CSV table of N, CA and C and ligand atoms in Angstrom, one decimal:
chain,number,residue,atom,x,y,z
E,1,UNK,N,5.4,-22.6,-0.3
E,1,UNK,CA,5.9,-21.2,-0.4
E,1,UNK,C,4.8,-20.2,0.1
E,2,UNK,N,5.2,-19.3,0.9
E,2,UNK,CA,4.2,-18.4,1.5
E,2,UNK,C,4.1,-17.1,0.6
E,3,UNK,N,2.9,-16.9,0.1
E,3,UNK,CA,2.8,-15.7,-0.8
E,3,UNK,C,1.7,-14.7,-0.1
E,4,UNK,N,2.1,-13.5,0.0
E,4,UNK,CA,1.2,-12.5,0.6
E,4,UNK,C,0.9,-11.4,-0.4
E,5,UNK,N,-0.3,-10.8,-0.3
E,5,UNK,CA,-0.5,-9.6,-1.1
E,5,UNK,C,-0.6,-8.4,-0.2
E,6,UNK,N,-0.2,-7.3,-0.6
E,6,UNK,CA,-0.3,-6.0,0.1
E,6,UNK,C,-1.1,-5.1,-0.7
E,7,UNK,N,-2.4,-5.0,-0.5
E,7,UNK,CA,-3.3,-4.2,-1.3
E,7,UNK,C,-3.4,-2.8,-0.8
E,8,UNK,N,-3.7,-1.8,-1.7
E,8,UNK,CA,-3.9,-0.5,-1.3
E,8,UNK,C,-4.1,0.5,-2.4
E,9,UNK,N,-4.4,1.7,-2.1
E,9,UNK,CA,-4.6,2.8,-3.1
E,9,UNK,C,-3.2,3.4,-3.5
E,10,UNK,N,-2.3,3.5,-2.5
E,10,UNK,CA,-0.9,3.9,-2.8
E,10,UNK,C,-0.9,5.2,-3.7
E,11,UNK,N,-1.6,6.2,-3.2
E,11,UNK,CA,-1.7,7.5,-4.0
E,11,UNK,C,-1.1,8.6,-3.3
E,12,UNK,N,0.2,8.7,-3.2
E,12,UNK,CA,1.2,7.8,-3.6
E,12,UNK,C,1.7,6.9,-2.5
E,13,UNK,N,2.7,6.0,-2.8
E,13,UNK,CA,3.3,5.2,-1.8
E,13,UNK,C,4.1,6.1,-0.9
E,14,UNK,N,4.0,5.8,0.4
E,14,UNK,CA,4.7,6.7,1.4
E,14,UNK,C,5.9,5.9,2.1
E,15,UNK,N,6.6,6.6,2.9
E,15,UNK,CA,7.7,6.0,3.7
E,15,UNK,C,7.1,5.0,4.6
E,16,UNK,N,5.9,5.2,5.1
E,16,UNK,CA,5.1,4.3,6.0
E,16,UNK,C,4.8,3.0,5.3
E,17,UNK,N,4.3,3.1,4.0
E,17,UNK,CA,4.1,1.9,3.2
E,17,UNK,C,5.4,1.1,3.0
E,18,UNK,N,6.4,1.9,2.7
E,18,UNK,CA,7.7,1.2,2.4
E,18,UNK,C,8.2,0.5,3.6
E,19,UNK,N,8.0,1.0,4.7
E,19,UNK,CA,8.4,0.4,6.0
E,19,UNK,C,7.7,-1.0,6.1
E,20,UNK,N,6.4,-1.0,5.9
E,20,UNK,CA,5.5,-2.2,6.0
E,20,UNK,C,6.0,-3.2,4.9
E,21,UNK,N,6.3,-2.7,3.7
E,21,UNK,CA,6.8,-3.5,2.6
E,21,UNK,C,8.1,-4.2,3.0
E,22,UNK,N,9.0,-3.5,3.4
E,22,UNK,CA,10.4,-4.0,3.8
E,22,UNK,C,10.2,-5.1,4.9
E,23,UNK,N,9.4,-4.8,5.9
E,23,UNK,CA,9.3,-5.7,7.0
E,23,UNK,C,8.5,-7.0,6.6
E,24,UNK,N,7.5,-6.8,5.8
E,24,UNK,CA,6.7,-8.0,5.5
E,24,UNK,C,7.4,-8.8,4.4
E,25,UNK,N,8.2,-8.2,3.6
E,25,UNK,CA,9.0,-9.0,2.6
E,25,UNK,C,9.9,-10.0,3.2
E,26,UNK,N,10.3,-9.7,4.5
E,26,UNK,CA,11.2,-10.6,5.2
E,26,UNK,C,10.4,-11.8,5.8
E,27,UNK,N,9.1,-11.6,5.9
E,27,UNK,CA,8.3,-12.7,6.5
E,27,UNK,C,7.8,-13.7,5.5
E,28,UNK,N,7.5,-13.2,4.3
E,28,UNK,CA,6.9,-14.1,3.3
E,28,UNK,C,7.9,-14.4,2.1
E,29,UNK,N,7.8,-15.5,1.5
E,29,UNK,CA,8.7,-15.9,0.3
E,29,UNK,C,8.5,-14.9,-0.8
E,30,UNK,N,7.2,-14.5,-1.0
E,30,UNK,CA,6.9,-13.5,-2.1
E,30,UNK,C,5.8,-12.5,-1.6
E,31,UNK,N,6.0,-11.3,-1.9
E,31,UNK,CA,5.1,-10.2,-1.5
E,31,UNK,C,4.6,-9.6,-2.8
E,32,UNK,N,3.3,-9.6,-3.1
E,32,UNK,CA,2.7,-9.0,-4.3
E,32,UNK,C,2.1,-7.7,-3.8
E,33,UNK,N,2.6,-6.6,-4.3
E,33,UNK,CA,2.0,-5.3,-3.9
E,33,UNK,C,0.9,-5.0,-5.0
E,34,UNK,N,-0.3,-4.8,-4.5
E,34,UNK,CA,-1.4,-4.7,-5.5
E,34,UNK,C,-2.1,-3.3,-5.4
E,35,UNK,N,-2.0,-2.6,-6.4
E,35,UNK,CA,-2.6,-1.2,-6.5
E,35,UNK,C,-4.0,-1.3,-7.0
E,36,UNK,N,-4.9,-0.9,-6.1
E,36,UNK,CA,-6.4,-1.0,-6.5
E,36,UNK,C,-6.7,0.1,-7.6
E,37,UNK,N,-7.3,-0.4,-8.7
E,37,UNK,CA,-7.8,0.5,-9.7
E,37,UNK,C,-9.2,0.8,-9.3
E,38,UNK,N,-9.5,2.0,-8.8
E,38,UNK,CA,-10.8,2.3,-8.2
E,38,UNK,C,-11.4,3.4,-8.9
E,39,UNK,N,-12.5,3.1,-9.7
E,39,UNK,CA,-13.1,4.1,-10.5
E,39,UNK,C,-13.9,5.1,-9.6
E,40,UNK,N,-14.2,4.7,-8.4
E,40,UNK,CA,-15.0,5.5,-7.5
E,40,UNK,C,-14.2,6.7,-6.9
E,41,UNK,N,-12.9,6.6,-6.9
E,41,UNK,CA,-12.1,7.6,-6.3
E,41,UNK,C,-11.4,8.4,-7.4
E,42,UNK,N,-11.1,9.7,-7.2
E,42,UNK,CA,-10.3,10.4,-8.2
E,42,UNK,C,-8.9,10.6,-7.7
E,43,UNK,N,-8.0,9.7,-8.1
E,43,UNK,CA,-6.6,9.8,-7.5
E,43,UNK,C,-5.8,10.9,-8.1
E,44,UNK,N,-4.7,11.2,-7.5
E,44,UNK,CA,-3.8,12.2,-8.0
E,44,UNK,C,-3.0,11.6,-9.1
E,45,UNK,N,-2.5,10.4,-8.8
E,45,UNK,CA,-1.6,9.6,-9.8
E,45,UNK,C,-2.4,8.6,-10.5
E,46,UNK,N,-2.0,8.3,-11.8
E,46,UNK,CA,-2.7,7.2,-12.5
E,46,UNK,C,-2.2,5.9,-11.9
E,47,UNK,N,-2.9,4.8,-12.3
E,47,UNK,CA,-2.4,3.5,-11.8
E,47,UNK,C,-1.0,3.2,-12.2
E,48,UNK,N,-0.7,3.6,-13.5
E,48,UNK,CA,0.6,3.3,-14.0
E,48,UNK,C,1.7,4.1,-13.3
E,49,UNK,N,1.4,5.3,-12.9
E,49,UNK,CA,2.3,6.1,-12.2
E,49,UNK,C,2.5,5.5,-10.8
E,50,UNK,N,1.4,5.1,-10.2
E,50,UNK,CA,1.5,4.5,-8.8
E,50,UNK,C,2.4,3.2,-8.8
E,51,UNK,N,2.1,2.4,-9.8
E,51,UNK,CA,2.9,1.1,-10.0
E,51,UNK,C,4.4,1.5,-10.2
E,52,UNK,N,4.6,2.4,-11.1
E,52,UNK,CA,6.0,2.8,-11.4
E,52,UNK,C,6.7,3.3,-10.1
E,53,UNK,N,6.1,4.1,-9.3
E,53,UNK,CA,6.7,4.7,-8.1
E,53,UNK,C,7.0,3.6,-7.1
E,54,UNK,N,6.1,2.6,-7.0
E,54,UNK,CA,6.4,1.5,-6.1
E,54,UNK,C,7.5,0.6,-6.6
E,55,UNK,N,7.5,0.3,-7.9
E,55,UNK,CA,8.6,-0.5,-8.5
E,55,UNK,C,9.9,0.2,-8.3
E,56,UNK,N,10.0,1.5,-8.5
E,56,UNK,CA,11.2,2.2,-8.4
E,56,UNK,C,11.8,2.2,-6.9
E,57,UNK,N,10.8,2.3,-6.0
E,57,UNK,CA,11.3,2.4,-4.6
E,57,UNK,C,11.4,1.0,-3.9
E,58,UNK,N,11.1,-0.1,-4.6
E,58,UNK,CA,11.2,-1.4,-4.0
E,58,UNK,C,12.2,-2.3,-4.8
E,59,UNK,N,13.0,-1.6,-5.7
E,59,UNK,CA,13.8,-2.4,-6.6
E,59,UNK,C,14.9,-3.2,-5.9
E,60,UNK,N,15.2,-2.8,-4.6
E,60,UNK,CA,16.2,-3.5,-3.9
E,60,UNK,C,15.7,-4.7,-3.2
E,61,UNK,N,14.4,-5.0,-3.4
E,61,UNK,CA,13.8,-6.2,-2.7
E,61,UNK,C,13.4,-7.2,-3.8
E,62,UNK,N,14.2,-8.3,-3.8
E,62,UNK,CA,14.0,-9.2,-4.9
E,62,UNK,C,12.8,-10.2,-4.8
E,63,UNK,N,12.1,-10.2,-3.7
E,63,UNK,CA,10.9,-11.1,-3.6
E,63,UNK,C,9.6,-10.3,-3.6
E,64,UNK,N,9.8,-9.0,-4.1
E,64,UNK,CA,8.6,-8.2,-4.2
E,64,UNK,C,8.2,-8.0,-5.7
E,65,UNK,N,6.9,-8.1,-5.9
E,65,UNK,CA,6.3,-7.8,-7.3
E,65,UNK,C,5.3,-6.7,-7.1
E,66,UNK,N,5.1,-5.9,-8.1
E,66,UNK,CA,4.2,-4.8,-8.1
E,66,UNK,C,3.2,-4.9,-9.3
E,67,UNK,N,1.9,-4.9,-9.0
E,67,UNK,CA,0.9,-5.0,-10.1
E,67,UNK,C,-0.3,-4.2,-9.6
E,68,UNK,N,-1.3,-4.2,-10.5
E,68,UNK,CA,-2.6,-3.5,-10.2
E,68,UNK,C,-3.7,-4.6,-10.2
E,69,UNK,N,-4.8,-4.2,-9.6
E,69,UNK,CA,-6.0,-5.1,-9.7
E,69,UNK,C,-7.2,-4.3,-9.6
E,70,UNK,N,-8.3,-4.9,-10.2
E,70,UNK,CA,-9.6,-4.3,-10.0
E,70,UNK,C,-10.5,-5.5,-9.5
E,71,UNK,N,-11.7,-5.1,-9.0
E,71,UNK,CA,-12.6,-6.1,-8.5
E,71,UNK,C,-12.2,-6.5,-7.0
E,72,UNK,N,-12.6,-7.7,-6.6
E,72,UNK,CA,-12.5,-8.0,-5.2
E,72,UNK,C,-11.0,-8.5,-4.9
E,73,UNK,N,-10.6,-8.1,-3.8
E,73,UNK,CA,-9.2,-8.5,-3.3
E,73,UNK,C,-9.2,-10.0,-3.2
E,74,UNK,N,-10.2,-10.6,-2.7
E,74,UNK,CA,-10.2,-12.1,-2.5
E,74,UNK,C,-10.0,-12.8,-3.8
E,75,UNK,N,-10.6,-12.3,-4.9
E,75,UNK,CA,-10.4,-13.0,-6.2
E,75,UNK,C,-9.0,-12.8,-6.7
E,76,UNK,N,-8.4,-11.6,-6.5
E,76,UNK,CA,-7.1,-11.3,-6.9
E,76,UNK,C,-6.1,-12.2,-6.1
E,77,UNK,N,-6.3,-12.3,-4.8
E,77,UNK,CA,-5.5,-13.1,-4.0
E,77,UNK,C,-5.5,-14.6,-4.4
E,78,UNK,N,-6.7,-15.1,-4.8
E,78,UNK,CA,-6.8,-16.5,-5.3
E,78,UNK,C,-6.0,-16.7,-6.5
E,79,UNK,N,-6.1,-15.7,-7.5
E,79,UNK,CA,-5.3,-15.8,-8.7
E,79,UNK,C,-3.8,-15.8,-8.5
E,80,UNK,N,-3.4,-15.1,-7.4
E,80,UNK,CA,-2.0,-15.0,-7.1
E,80,UNK,C,-1.5,-16.2,-6.2
E,81,UNK,N,-2.4,-17.1,-5.8
E,81,UNK,CA,-2.1,-18.2,-4.9
E,81,UNK,C,-1.7,-17.6,-3.5
E,82,UNK,N,-2.2,-16.5,-3.2
E,82,UNK,CA,-1.8,-15.8,-1.9
E,82,UNK,C,-2.8,-16.2,-0.8
E,83,UNK,N,-2.3,-16.5,0.4
E,83,UNK,CA,-3.2,-16.8,1.5
E,83,UNK,C,-3.1,-15.8,2.6
E,84,UNK,N,-2.4,-14.7,2.4
E,84,UNK,CA,-2.3,-13.7,3.4
E,84,UNK,C,-2.5,-12.3,2.7
E,85,UNK,N,-3.2,-11.4,3.4
E,85,UNK,CA,-3.3,-10.0,3.0
E,85,UNK,C,-2.6,-9.2,4.1
E,86,UNK,N,-1.7,-8.4,3.7
E,86,UNK,CA,-0.9,-7.6,4.6
E,86,UNK,C,-1.5,-6.2,4.7
E,87,UNK,N,-1.7,-5.7,5.9
E,87,UNK,CA,-2.2,-4.3,6.1
E,87,UNK,C,-1.4,-3.7,7.2
E,88,UNK,N,-1.2,-2.4,7.1
E,88,UNK,CA,-0.5,-1.6,8.2
E,88,UNK,C,-1.5,-1.0,9.1
E,89,UNK,N,-1.2,-1.0,10.4
E,89,UNK,CA,-2.1,-0.3,11.4
E,89,UNK,C,-1.3,0.8,12.0
E,90,UNK,N,-1.7,2.1,11.8
E,90,UNK,CA,-1.0,3.2,12.4
E,90,UNK,C,-1.5,3.5,13.8
E,91,UNK,N,-2.8,3.5,14.0
E,91,UNK,CA,-3.3,3.9,15.3
E,91,UNK,C,-4.6,3.1,15.5
E,92,UNK,N,-5.2,3.3,16.6
E,92,UNK,CA,-6.4,2.5,17.0
E,92,UNK,C,-7.5,3.0,16.0
E,93,UNK,N,-7.4,4.2,15.5
E,93,UNK,CA,-8.5,4.7,14.6
E,93,UNK,C,-8.5,3.9,13.3
E,94,UNK,N,-7.4,3.3,12.9
E,94,UNK,CA,-7.4,2.4,11.7
E,94,UNK,C,-8.2,1.1,12.0
E,95,UNK,N,-8.2,0.7,13.3
E,95,UNK,CA,-8.5,-0.6,13.6
E,95,UNK,C,-9.9,-1.1,13.2
E,96,UNK,N,-10.9,-0.2,13.5
E,96,UNK,CA,-12.3,-0.6,13.2
E,96,UNK,C,-12.5,-0.9,11.7
E,97,UNK,N,-12.1,0.0,10.9
E,97,UNK,CA,-12.2,-0.2,9.4
E,97,UNK,C,-11.4,-1.5,9.0
E,98,UNK,N,-10.2,-1.6,9.5
E,98,UNK,CA,-9.4,-2.7,9.0
E,98,UNK,C,-10.0,-4.1,9.5
E,99,UNK,N,-10.5,-4.1,10.7
E,99,UNK,CA,-11.1,-5.3,11.2
E,99,UNK,C,-12.3,-5.7,10.4
E,100,UNK,N,-13.1,-4.7,10.0
E,100,UNK,CA,-14.3,-5.0,9.1
E,100,UNK,C,-13.8,-5.6,7.8
E,101,UNK,N,-12.8,-5.0,7.1
E,101,UNK,CA,-12.4,-5.5,5.8
E,101,UNK,C,-11.8,-6.9,6.0
E,102,UNK,N,-11.0,-7.1,7.1
E,102,UNK,CA,-10.4,-8.4,7.3
E,102,UNK,C,-11.5,-9.5,7.5
E,103,UNK,N,-12.5,-9.1,8.2
E,103,UNK,CA,-13.6,-10.1,8.5
E,103,UNK,C,-14.4,-10.4,7.2
E,104,UNK,N,-14.7,-9.3,6.4
E,104,UNK,CA,-15.4,-9.5,5.2
E,104,UNK,C,-14.6,-10.4,4.2
E,105,UNK,N,-13.3,-10.1,4.1
E,105,UNK,CA,-12.5,-10.9,3.2
E,105,UNK,C,-12.4,-12.3,3.7
E,106,UNK,N,-12.3,-12.5,5.0
E,106,UNK,CA,-12.3,-13.9,5.5
E,106,UNK,C,-13.6,-14.7,5.2
E,107,UNK,N,-14.7,-13.9,5.2
E,107,UNK,CA,-16.0,-14.6,4.9
E,107,UNK,C,-16.1,-14.9,3.4
E,108,UNK,N,-15.5,-14.0,2.6
E,108,UNK,CA,-15.6,-14.2,1.1
E,108,UNK,C,-14.6,-15.3,0.7
E,109,UNK,N,-13.5,-15.4,1.4
E,109,UNK,CA,-12.5,-16.4,1.0
E,109,UNK,C,-11.8,-17.0,2.3
E,110,UNK,N,-12.3,-18.1,2.7
E,110,UNK,CA,-11.8,-18.7,4.0
E,110,UNK,C,-10.2,-19.0,4.0
E,111,UNK,N,-9.7,-19.0,2.8
E,111,UNK,CA,-8.2,-19.3,2.6
E,111,UNK,C,-7.4,-18.0,2.9
E,112,UNK,N,-8.1,-16.9,2.9
E,112,UNK,CA,-7.3,-15.6,3.0
E,112,UNK,C,-7.3,-15.1,4.4
E,113,UNK,N,-6.1,-15.0,5.0
E,113,UNK,CA,-6.0,-14.4,6.3
E,113,UNK,C,-5.4,-13.0,6.2
E,114,UNK,N,-5.8,-12.1,7.1
E,114,UNK,CA,-5.2,-10.8,7.1
E,114,UNK,C,-4.1,-10.7,8.2
E,115,UNK,N,-3.0,-10.2,7.9
E,115,UNK,CA,-1.9,-10.0,8.9
E,115,UNK,C,-1.6,-8.5,9.0
E,116,UNK,N,-1.7,-8.0,10.2
E,116,UNK,CA,-1.4,-6.6,10.4
E,116,UNK,C,0.0,-6.3,10.9
E,117,UNK,N,0.6,-5.3,10.3
E,117,UNK,CA,2.0,-4.9,10.8
E,117,UNK,C,1.7,-3.5,11.4
E,118,UNK,N,2.2,-3.3,12.6
E,118,UNK,CA,2.1,-2.0,13.2
E,118,UNK,C,3.1,-1.1,12.6
E,119,UNK,N,2.6,0.1,12.2
E,119,UNK,CA,3.5,1.1,11.6
E,119,UNK,C,4.6,1.5,12.5
E,120,UNK,N,5.8,1.7,12.1
E,120,UNK,CA,6.9,2.2,12.9
E,120,UNK,C,6.5,3.6,13.4
E,121,UNK,N,6.9,3.9,14.6
E,121,UNK,CA,6.4,5.1,15.3
E,121,UNK,C,6.7,6.4,14.5
E,122,UNK,N,7.9,6.4,13.8
E,122,UNK,CA,8.2,7.6,13.1
E,122,UNK,C,7.3,7.9,11.9
E,123,UNK,N,6.5,6.9,11.5
E,123,UNK,CA,5.6,7.1,10.4
E,123,UNK,C,4.1,7.1,10.8
E,124,UNK,N,3.9,7.1,12.1
E,124,UNK,CA,2.5,6.9,12.6
E,124,UNK,C,1.6,8.0,12.1
E,125,UNK,N,2.1,9.2,11.8
E,125,UNK,CA,1.2,10.3,11.4
E,125,UNK,C,1.2,10.4,9.8
E,126,UNK,N,1.9,9.6,9.1
E,126,UNK,CA,2.0,9.7,7.7
E,126,UNK,C,0.9,9.0,6.9
E,127,UNK,N,0.3,9.7,6.0
E,127,UNK,CA,-0.7,9.1,5.1
E,127,UNK,C,-0.6,9.7,3.8
E,128,UNK,N,-1.1,9.0,2.7
E,128,UNK,CA,-1.0,9.6,1.4
E,128,UNK,C,-1.7,10.9,1.3
E,129,UNK,N,-2.9,11.0,2.0
E,129,UNK,CA,-3.7,12.2,2.0
E,129,UNK,C,-2.9,13.4,2.5
E,130,UNK,N,-2.3,13.2,3.7
E,130,UNK,CA,-1.5,14.3,4.3
E,130,UNK,C,-0.4,14.7,3.4
E,131,UNK,N,0.3,13.7,2.8
E,131,UNK,CA,1.5,14.0,2.0
E,131,UNK,C,1.0,14.8,0.8
E,132,UNK,N,-0.1,14.5,0.2
E,132,UNK,CA,-0.6,15.3,-1.0
E,132,UNK,C,-1.0,16.7,-0.6
E,133,UNK,N,-1.6,16.8,0.6
E,133,UNK,CA,-2.0,18.1,1.1
E,133,UNK,C,-0.7,19.0,1.3
E,134,UNK,N,0.3,18.5,1.9
E,134,UNK,CA,1.5,19.3,2.2
E,134,UNK,C,2.2,19.6,0.9
E,135,UNK,N,2.3,18.6,0.0
E,135,UNK,CA,3.1,18.8,-1.2
E,135,UNK,C,2.3,19.8,-2.2
E,136,UNK,N,1.0,19.8,-2.1
E,136,UNK,CA,0.3,20.7,-3.0
E,136,UNK,C,0.5,22.2,-2.7
E,137,UNK,N,0.9,22.4,-1.4
E,137,UNK,CA,1.3,23.8,-1.0
E,137,UNK,C,2.8,24.0,-1.0
E,138,UNK,N,3.5,23.1,-1.6
E,138,UNK,CA,5.0,23.3,-1.7
E,138,UNK,C,5.7,23.0,-0.4
E,139,UNK,N,5.0,22.3,0.5
E,139,UNK,CA,5.7,21.9,1.8
E,139,UNK,C,6.7,20.8,1.7
E,140,UNK,N,7.5,20.6,2.7
E,140,UNK,CA,8.5,19.6,2.7
E,140,UNK,C,8.0,18.2,3.1
E,141,UNK,N,8.0,17.3,2.2
E,141,UNK,CA,7.6,15.9,2.5
E,141,UNK,C,8.7,14.9,2.5
E,142,UNK,N,10.0,15.4,2.5
E,142,UNK,CA,11.1,14.5,2.3
E,142,UNK,C,11.2,13.4,3.4
E,143,UNK,N,10.7,13.7,4.6
E,143,UNK,CA,10.7,12.6,5.6
E,143,UNK,C,9.6,11.6,5.5
E,144,UNK,N,8.6,11.9,4.6
E,144,UNK,CA,7.4,11.1,4.6
E,144,UNK,C,7.3,10.2,3.3
E,145,UNK,N,8.1,10.5,2.3
E,145,UNK,CA,8.0,9.7,1.1
E,145,UNK,C,9.4,9.4,0.6
E,146,UNK,N,9.6,8.3,-0.2
E,146,UNK,CA,10.9,8.1,-0.8
E,146,UNK,C,11.3,9.2,-1.7
E,147,UNK,N,12.6,9.5,-2.0
E,147,UNK,CA,13.1,10.6,-2.8
E,147,UNK,C,12.4,10.6,-4.2
E,148,UNK,N,12.3,9.4,-4.8
E,148,UNK,CA,11.7,9.3,-6.1
E,148,UNK,C,10.2,9.9,-6.1
E,149,UNK,N,9.5,9.5,-5.1
E,149,UNK,CA,8.1,9.9,-5.0
E,149,UNK,C,8.0,11.5,-4.7
E,150,UNK,N,9.0,12.0,-4.0
E,150,UNK,CA,9.1,13.4,-3.7
E,150,UNK,C,9.2,14.2,-5.1
E,151,UNK,N,10.1,13.6,-5.9
E,151,UNK,CA,10.2,14.2,-7.3
E,151,UNK,C,8.9,14.2,-8.1
E,152,UNK,N,8.3,13.0,-8.0
E,152,UNK,CA,7.0,12.9,-8.8
E,152,UNK,C,6.0,13.9,-8.3
E,153,UNK,N,5.9,14.1,-6.9
E,153,UNK,CA,5.0,15.0,-6.4
E,153,UNK,C,5.3,16.4,-6.8
E,154,UNK,N,6.6,16.8,-6.9
E,154,UNK,CA,7.0,18.1,-7.3
E,154,UNK,C,6.5,18.3,-8.8
E,155,UNK,N,6.8,17.3,-9.6
E,155,UNK,CA,6.4,17.4,-11.0
E,155,UNK,C,4.9,17.6,-11.1
E,156,UNK,N,4.1,16.8,-10.4
E,156,UNK,CA,2.7,16.8,-10.4
E,156,UNK,C,2.1,18.2,-10.0
E,157,UNK,N,2.7,18.8,-9.0
E,157,UNK,CA,2.2,20.1,-8.5
E,157,UNK,C,2.9,21.2,-9.2
E,158,UNK,N,3.8,20.9,-10.2
E,158,UNK,CA,4.5,22.0,-10.9
E,158,UNK,C,5.4,22.8,-10.0
E,159,UNK,N,6.0,22.2,-9.0
E,159,UNK,CA,6.9,22.9,-8.1
E,159,UNK,C,8.4,22.8,-8.5
S,201,PNS,O1,-5.1,2.0,0.8
S,201,PNS,P1,-6.6,1.8,1.0
S,201,PNS,O2,-7.4,2.7,0.2
S,201,PNS,O3,-6.9,1.9,2.5
S,201,PNS,O4,-6.9,0.3,0.5
S,201,PNS,C1,-8.2,-0.3,0.6
S,201,PNS,C2,-8.2,-1.6,-0.1
S,201,PNS,C3,-7.6,-1.6,-1.5
S,201,PNS,C4,-7.5,-2.7,0.7
S,201,PNS,C5,-9.7,-2.1,-0.2
S,201,PNS,O5,-10.5,-1.0,-0.6
S,201,PNS,C6,-9.9,-3.3,-1.1
S,201,PNS,O6,-9.4,-4.4,-0.9
S,201,PNS,N1,-10.7,-3.0,-2.2
S,201,PNS,C7,-10.9,-4.0,-3.2
S,201,PNS,C8,-12.4,-4.4,-3.3
S,201,PNS,C9,-12.8,-5.4,-2.2
S,201,PNS,O7,-12.2,-6.5,-2.2
S,201,PNS,N2,-13.8,-5.0,-1.4
S,201,PNS,C10,-14.2,-5.9,-0.3
S,201,PNS,C11,-13.5,-5.6,1.0
S,201,PNS,S1,-13.8,-4.0,1.6
């Protein structure tokens, strides 16, 4: 059975993430979406809110699980019996950082390979940071996030 993890901050999950989730869920028997609990960053959404938003927007995918993790990704992947880490690549600017993480992870755990999915062109410019910026000023993010996340953003920013 092929099990993959898709780790990230997901603050919040975007339509670009969802595209990667839907496509990678077709490739692996099981896809575990893993929200990083990162005390170094100050996120907009709590870990529970992030997990809830991903669960809500992936409920049509029956081989997808959503959970959170702290510590090293390689340790979490081992616990999950996963041998692949999924990451999305939007542009060449993502590549250097992603290559470094993939190589570090492979050094820490030889069993873990990283597989990159290229982001569909319509989401190439979408990031959680951009979405938060636009939503904070009451801008329209309906093309960039699932409808449930749009509602959560409106509540968060009191719009
Ligand atoms: O969505 P992001 O913020 O680009 O995701 C980054 C993430 C979660 C993949 C990365 O920071 C991570 O795996 N962190 C866990 C700690 C870890 O394993 N560090 C070693 C590799 S950098």
